[in-house]
Amino acid sequence: MDNAGVPMIEVRDLRKVFGNLTVLNGINTGIRKGEKVAVIGPSGSGKSTFLRCLNRMEEPTSGVIRFKGEDITAPGCNIDKVRRHVGMVFQHFNLFPHLTVRHNITLAPTQLKMMNQTKADKRAEELLARVGLADKVDEWPERLSGGQKQRVAIARAMAMDPDVLLFDEPTSALDPEMIGEVLEVMKELADDGMTMYLVTHEMGFAREVADRVLFMDGGRITEEGSPEDVFDHPKESRTVEFLSKVLRR
Amino acid sequence: MSANVNSRRGAGRGDAVLAVCAAVLLFLLFRSGFFTAEAWDDFGRRFYQNFVKDNRYMMLVDGLKATIFMTGFATLIGLAVGLILSVIRVAYKGGVPIRFLNAFAECYITVLRGTPAMVQLLIWNFTIFASARDLNTQYIAILAFGLNSGAYVAEIFRGGIESIDSGQMEAGRSLGLSYGTSMRFIVLPQALRNVVPMLFNEFIALLKETSVAGYIGIDDLTRAGQNIQALTLEHSQPLVMVAIIYLVIVMFLTGCVRRLEQWLGRSRRG
Amino acid sequence: MMKCNKGFRVLCLVLAAFISMAVCASAGEKLRGLEQLKTSYLAVQRGTVGQFIAEDLLGDKKGELLTTYEKYVDAIASLRLGKVRAVVMDELPARRFLNEVKGLAIMSEALSEESYAIGFRKGNAELLGQVNKILAELKADGTLEAIFEKYLTGNLLEIKPESIDMNKGAAKGRLVVGTEAGFAPYELKVGSGYIGIDIEMCAAIAKKLDRELVIENMNFDALPMAVSTGKVDMICAGITVTEDRKENMDFSDEYVEGARQVAVVRADDYEAPGK
């Protein structure tokens, strides 16, 4: 349906400055519908900040971000409306501890009058079944393991039927034995054609799922290409150094 | 097994508290002349004079009603004002452009926390509402205590809201919920639950604070004791009785807080 | 368990210390005349004329020797505990203390004689004029005398507040009177109502004004504030007319003259002259 030439998200000359620290120093990139883009790089390279600018969790200092052609940094832009279509999954899950799993998922759709509670409940049960947690629908978040929490968080983001999902290091806070179950869910989403931005340290997963890999360093995208190009034939010395450190692990 | 040990230790602490209370009570009774030989015979007569004769205990009952009435409604005002002020301050910090409101809130909190409740009460009664003569003095007191309490409650709420991880607000916003909706359905319910014990303590403090209301002519519990004193010219018994009544109420409320904390702790775990 | 016991023992010690301090009493030369009061610890109710008299008496030493209390009962209690040697107050309330509380005496010489009047906001000439006219009538037709008679001869506590006609639902609105109802026989709170000479006199005044009498019972030192801000129409609480007070409020004609200010002392601390 979508014109292949019009990107889902388009970023032009994005800058972000905290005080006198320049975190993003001119980012130009984009993502097409159905594309999966992995963002890798050393810590402090600005990759999380870049991702958080895409739904304006961080206010960009300058630059343009277009979502489906609309400039979301423009003063008149209703950012809440944009965010309904841009899901986000956080490193620390950020489930609402005072709500059951069901209400974690149904809160936003019902509050935003997208569906009534009955419909939202049904949708929540479907999504939970999809992430393999059908039996946890009336459980409290505190009773879930880290992996289960992150899967609920993914279901919560999916409940809004977003056009694109932003994953901000979704497995970094997990115990190693739980990473697999979360990656599995993400892989299924990817296979179903979801558009995804993924900030991650899971190089194996990035290589397996991503259509394109961005390597960020010092607030810039220093290398960009297919997983094979970036992982197997990196051009920049900084990329080589980073990969050698990470992969040795 | 471990629960057993815990409960035994808890009982030990409870015993110590009771022992202290009993000791304080005995000391007060001693000071009221309870243990001198003639007073033993006298005690019943004086008790009759102070509380039984002509239904004088009703003065204490009416005073207690006034104290509870004032405290209750002042608490409601305090909660409402405190909630509004704290949300203003937190929202301003969160980037909502309400500079004027925030300045007002800060000013309000500084002034009302920085001056004694008694002085505020006098100002409300004799300056601001000086000409409002048909207004029941109790309503003025409720307003004064309520607005005063609001400043403290605001700081309690603010602490509660700021103790909630910023990720909660972010998660709400990332789903497309507005700042207000996220605050109302995600942050505030959690903050409220955290601050309930502190709010209860503020409520207890307020209960005791209302004892200065006699100054502007309200016959609250303390003043009722003084009225009995003036009636019977007996100094100790009415005051000790007033103290006991306050103590019983405060101990009851403190027990409620403890129960509430336990209940909250349990329900949080699910 | 050990720890708990230790804590309890410390507590007992502290209590014992308190109790032994409380038992301590003072001793010395007995009071004979007013002259000795100039170097004695004195107590008064805050804001009363007794305070002015005591301050004059003590001169420079008032900061050290004078304690002011919110209520007469507090002042008398501190006298009985030996914290002060005398309480300066009006004679009639003092007599009542003597009747009710054992071991008190009144020094035979009076400190001064005062007159009582009703206080008004400065410049409230209309009400002042009306009240003065009514006071004259009450004096002339014996009403005032009858009220004094009732309170000075009968048993105070047998008078019921319900027996006083507050003129409820009167046509010309309310007459709000500020008082401090701990000053029998002038004013006293009984149950939820009030009795006393001042109360009955104000009721008579209210009747003549065709207004409903409403009593606002507040602390004595808050009364001048209440009348000057208009919180109450007038204040009637056995208030002595003094030059200082005239600066801040207007007074009606006097309705009590020669009210003696006396020193209440402990009977065992007083040797009456001529004995």
mmCIF file of C-alpha atoms in Angstrom, chain C residues 6-173:
data_model
loop_
_atom_site.group_PDB
_atom_site.id
_atom_site.type_symbol
_atom_site.label_atom_id
_atom_site.label_comp_id
_atom_site.label_asym_id
_atom_site.label_seq_id
_atom_site.Cartn_x
_atom_site.Cartn_y
_atom_site.Cartn_z
ATOM 1 C CA LYS C 6 17.194 -2.266 80.407
ATOM 2 C CA GLY C 7 15.099 0.318 78.593
ATOM 3 C CA PHE C 8 12.331 -0.124 81.102
ATOM 4 C CA ARG C 9 14.706 0.378 84.023
ATOM 5 C CA VAL C 10 15.991 3.623 82.491
ATOM 6 C CA LEU C 11 12.416 4.773 82.076
ATOM 7 C CA CYS C 12 11.651 4.039 85.732
ATOM 8 C CA LEU C 13 14.701 6.040 86.795
ATOM 9 C CA VAL C 14 13.644 9.026 84.717
ATOM 10 C CA LEU C 15 10.137 8.856 86.143
ATOM 11 C CA ALA C 16 11.482 8.606 89.678
ATOM 12 C CA ALA C 17 13.585 11.713 89.080
ATOM 13 C CA PHE C 18 10.560 13.616 87.828
ATOM 14 C CA ILE C 19 8.462 12.561 90.775
ATOM 15 C CA SER C 20 11.062 13.547 93.348
ATOM 16 C CA MET C 21 11.355 16.962 91.685
ATOM 17 C CA ALA C 22 7.595 17.348 91.868
ATOM 18 C CA VAL C 23 7.523 16.627 95.593
ATOM 19 C CA CYS C 24 9.915 19.461 96.410
ATOM 20 C CA ALA C 25 8.254 22.392 98.154
ATOM 21 C CA SER C 26 9.366 25.877 99.159
ATOM 22 C CA ALA C 27 9.633 27.357 102.635
ATOM 23 C CA GLY C 28 10.545 30.743 104.164
ATOM 24 C CA GLU C 29 9.163 33.805 105.843
ATOM 25 C CA LYS C 30 5.381 34.177 105.647
ATOM 26 C CA LEU C 31 3.612 37.008 103.849
ATOM 27 C CA ARG C 32 2.249 39.753 106.063
ATOM 28 C CA GLY C 33 1.578 42.791 103.932
ATOM 29 C CA LEU C 34 1.463 44.083 100.371
ATOM 30 C CA GLU C 35 5.023 45.427 100.671
ATOM 31 C CA GLN C 36 6.429 41.882 100.482
ATOM 32 C CA LEU C 37 4.680 41.257 97.144
ATOM 33 C CA LYS C 38 7.128 43.677 95.487
ATOM 34 C CA THR C 39 9.825 41.043 95.745
ATOM 35 C CA SER C 40 7.675 37.916 95.354
ATOM 36 C CA TYR C 41 6.834 35.681 92.433
ATOM 37 C CA LEU C 42 3.369 36.718 91.216
ATOM 38 C CA ALA C 43 0.873 35.268 88.733
ATOM 39 C CA VAL C 44 -1.958 36.924 86.828
ATOM 40 C CA GLN C 45 -4.339 36.182 83.992
ATOM 41 C CA ARG C 46 -2.916 37.657 80.809
ATOM 42 C CA GLY C 47 -4.408 40.956 79.742
ATOM 43 C CA THR C 48 -6.320 41.615 82.962
ATOM 44 C CA VAL C 49 -5.951 44.703 85.100
ATOM 45 C CA GLY C 50 -4.328 42.385 87.632
ATOM 46 C CA GLN C 51 -1.401 42.195 85.240
ATOM 47 C CA PHE C 52 -1.015 45.992 85.138
ATOM 48 C CA ILE C 53 -1.171 46.170 88.937
ATOM 49 C CA ALA C 54 1.379 43.397 89.366
ATOM 50 C CA GLU C 55 3.678 45.046 86.815
ATOM 51 C CA ASP C 56 3.511 48.340 88.693
ATOM 52 C CA LEU C 57 4.165 46.514 91.935
ATOM 53 C CA LEU C 58 7.203 44.631 90.673
ATOM 54 C CA GLY C 59 8.671 47.454 88.616
ATOM 55 C CA ASP C 60 11.951 46.411 86.975
ATOM 56 C CA LYS C 61 11.719 42.907 88.388
ATOM 57 C CA LYS C 62 8.515 42.060 86.549
ATOM 58 C CA GLY C 63 10.395 40.181 83.853
ATOM 59 C CA GLU C 64 11.842 37.864 86.455
ATOM 60 C CA LEU C 65 9.005 37.583 88.949
ATOM 61 C CA LEU C 66 5.768 37.846 86.982
ATOM 62 C CA THR C 67 4.127 34.918 85.205
ATOM 63 C CA THR C 68 1.070 35.513 83.039
ATOM 64 C CA TYR C 69 -1.405 32.706 82.424
ATOM 65 C CA GLU C 70 -4.187 32.255 79.897
ATOM 66 C CA LYS C 71 -6.671 31.256 82.612
ATOM 67 C CA TYR C 72 -7.203 32.021 86.289
ATOM 68 C CA VAL C 73 -7.288 28.295 87.116
ATOM 69 C CA ASP C 74 -3.767 27.983 85.743
ATOM 70 C CA ALA C 75 -2.589 30.913 87.864
ATOM 71 C CA ILE C 76 -4.184 29.451 91.009
ATOM 72 C CA ALA C 77 -2.728 26.030 90.219
ATOM 73 C CA SER C 78 0.760 27.508 90.029
ATOM 74 C CA LEU C 79 0.104 29.236 93.375
ATOM 75 C CA ARG C 80 -0.872 25.929 94.969
ATOM 76 C CA LEU C 81 2.200 24.233 93.520
ATOM 77 C CA GLY C 82 4.371 26.910 95.092
ATOM 78 C CA LYS C 83 5.638 28.325 91.809
ATOM 79 C CA VAL C 84 4.339 31.787 92.798
ATOM 80 C CA ARG C 85 3.407 33.324 96.131
ATOM 81 C CA ALA C 86 0.374 35.337 95.096
ATOM 82 C CA VAL C 87 -2.164 35.760 92.310
ATOM 83 C CA VAL C 88 -3.466 39.262 91.653
ATOM 84 C CA MET C 89 -7.132 39.225 90.606
ATOM 85 C CA ASP C 90 -10.596 40.642 91.164
ATOM 86 C CA GLU C 91 -12.113 39.999 94.553
ATOM 87 C CA LEU C 92 -15.367 38.304 93.590
ATOM 88 C CA PRO C 93 -13.782 35.569 91.434
ATOM 89 C CA ALA C 94 -11.107 35.249 94.140
ATOM 90 C CA ARG C 95 -13.789 34.599 96.786
ATOM 91 C CA ARG C 96 -15.161 31.793 94.662
ATOM 92 C CA PHE C 97 -11.738 30.172 94.497
ATOM 93 C CA LEU C 98 -11.555 30.364 98.301
ATOM 94 C CA ASN C 99 -14.870 28.547 98.564
ATOM 95 C CA GLU C 100 -13.965 25.799 96.145
ATOM 96 C CA VAL C 101 -10.245 25.288 96.708
ATOM 97 C CA LYS C 102 -8.809 24.426 100.111
ATOM 98 C CA GLY C 103 -5.813 26.196 101.593
ATOM 99 C CA LEU C 104 -6.172 29.631 99.984
ATOM 100 C CA ALA C 105 -6.472 33.056 101.575
ATOM 101 C CA ILE C 106 -7.011 36.629 100.415
ATOM 102 C CA MET C 107 -4.753 39.330 101.780
ATOM 103 C CA SER C 108 -6.899 41.751 103.716
ATOM 104 C CA GLU C 109 -5.579 44.929 102.094
ATOM 105 C CA ALA C 110 -6.848 45.562 98.610
ATOM 106 C CA LEU C 111 -4.326 46.463 95.932
ATOM 107 C CA SER C 112 -6.699 48.873 94.246
ATOM 108 C CA GLU C 113 -10.343 49.534 93.551
ATOM 109 C CA GLU C 114 -11.538 49.476 89.976
ATOM 110 C CA SER C 115 -14.617 50.140 87.912
ATOM 111 C CA TYR C 116 -16.050 47.855 85.249
ATOM 112 C CA ALA C 117 -17.581 48.959 81.992
ATOM 113 C CA ILE C 118 -18.580 47.557 78.620
ATOM 114 C CA GLY C 119 -16.067 48.074 75.795
ATOM 115 C CA PHE C 120 -16.877 49.230 72.251
ATOM 116 C CA ARG C 121 -14.979 49.722 69.038
ATOM 117 C CA LYS C 122 -13.584 53.236 69.027
ATOM 118 C CA GLY C 123 -16.047 55.572 67.392
ATOM 119 C CA ASN C 124 -19.061 53.259 67.633
ATOM 120 C CA ALA C 125 -21.004 56.125 69.211
ATOM 121 C CA GLU C 126 -24.439 54.949 68.167
ATOM 122 C CA LEU C 127 -24.393 51.652 70.060
ATOM 123 C CA LEU C 128 -22.456 53.221 72.935
ATOM 124 C CA GLY C 129 -25.154 55.885 73.327
ATOM 125 C CA GLN C 130 -27.948 53.322 73.255
ATOM 126 C CA VAL C 131 -26.229 51.089 75.806
ATOM 127 C CA ASN C 132 -25.479 53.999 78.153
ATOM 128 C CA LYS C 133 -29.126 54.993 78.051
ATOM 129 C CA ILE C 134 -30.203 51.415 78.781
ATOM 130 C CA LEU C 135 -27.642 51.048 81.579
ATOM 131 C CA ALA C 136 -29.073 54.162 83.228
ATOM 132 C CA GLU C 137 -32.557 52.646 82.969
ATOM 133 C CA LEU C 138 -31.388 49.317 84.407
ATOM 134 C CA LYS C 139 -29.750 51.107 87.301
ATOM 135 C CA ALA C 140 -32.799 53.283 87.896
ATOM 136 C CA ASP C 141 -35.424 50.535 87.882
ATOM 137 C CA GLY C 142 -33.377 48.196 90.093
ATOM 138 C CA THR C 143 -32.824 45.507 87.452
ATOM 139 C CA LEU C 144 -29.053 45.693 87.777
ATOM 140 C CA GLU C 145 -29.216 45.548 91.546
ATOM 141 C CA ALA C 146 -31.467 42.491 91.375
ATOM 142 C CA ILE C 147 -28.976 40.715 89.136
ATOM 143 C CA PHE C 148 -26.103 41.389 91.569
ATOM 144 C CA GLU C 149 -28.286 40.277 94.448
ATOM 145 C CA LYS C 150 -29.108 37.017 92.675
ATOM 146 C CA TYR C 151 -25.455 36.164 92.062
ATOM 147 C CA LEU C 152 -23.903 37.372 95.294
ATOM 148 C CA THR C 153 -26.323 35.681 97.668
ATOM 149 C CA GLY C 154 -27.479 32.536 95.861
ATOM 150 C CA ASN C 155 -25.557 29.437 94.867
ATOM 151 C CA LEU C 156 -23.991 30.250 91.536
ATOM 152 C CA LEU C 157 -24.050 26.742 90.171
ATOM 153 C CA GLU C 158 -27.772 26.357 90.731
ATOM 154 C CA ILE C 159 -28.494 29.027 88.132
ATOM 155 C CA LYS C 160 -29.257 27.391 84.796
ATOM 156 C CA PRO C 161 -28.289 29.015 81.477
ATOM 157 C CA GLU C 162 -31.725 28.150 80.106
ATOM 158 C CA SER C 163 -33.255 30.505 82.668
ATOM 159 C CA ILE C 164 -31.645 33.507 80.978
ATOM 160 C CA ASP C 165 -33.708 34.948 78.136
ATOM 161 C CA MET C 166 -31.360 35.503 75.210
ATOM 162 C CA ASN C 167 -34.210 37.140 73.261
ATOM 163 C CA LYS C 168 -33.992 34.557 70.451
ATOM 164 C CA GLY C 169 -35.396 35.552 67.088
ATOM 165 C CA ALA C 170 -35.501 39.238 67.939
ATOM 166 C CA ALA C 171 -36.567 41.622 65.204
ATOM 167 C CA LYS C 172 -33.446 43.816 64.976
ATOM 168 C CA GLY C 173 -30.840 41.113 64.510
#
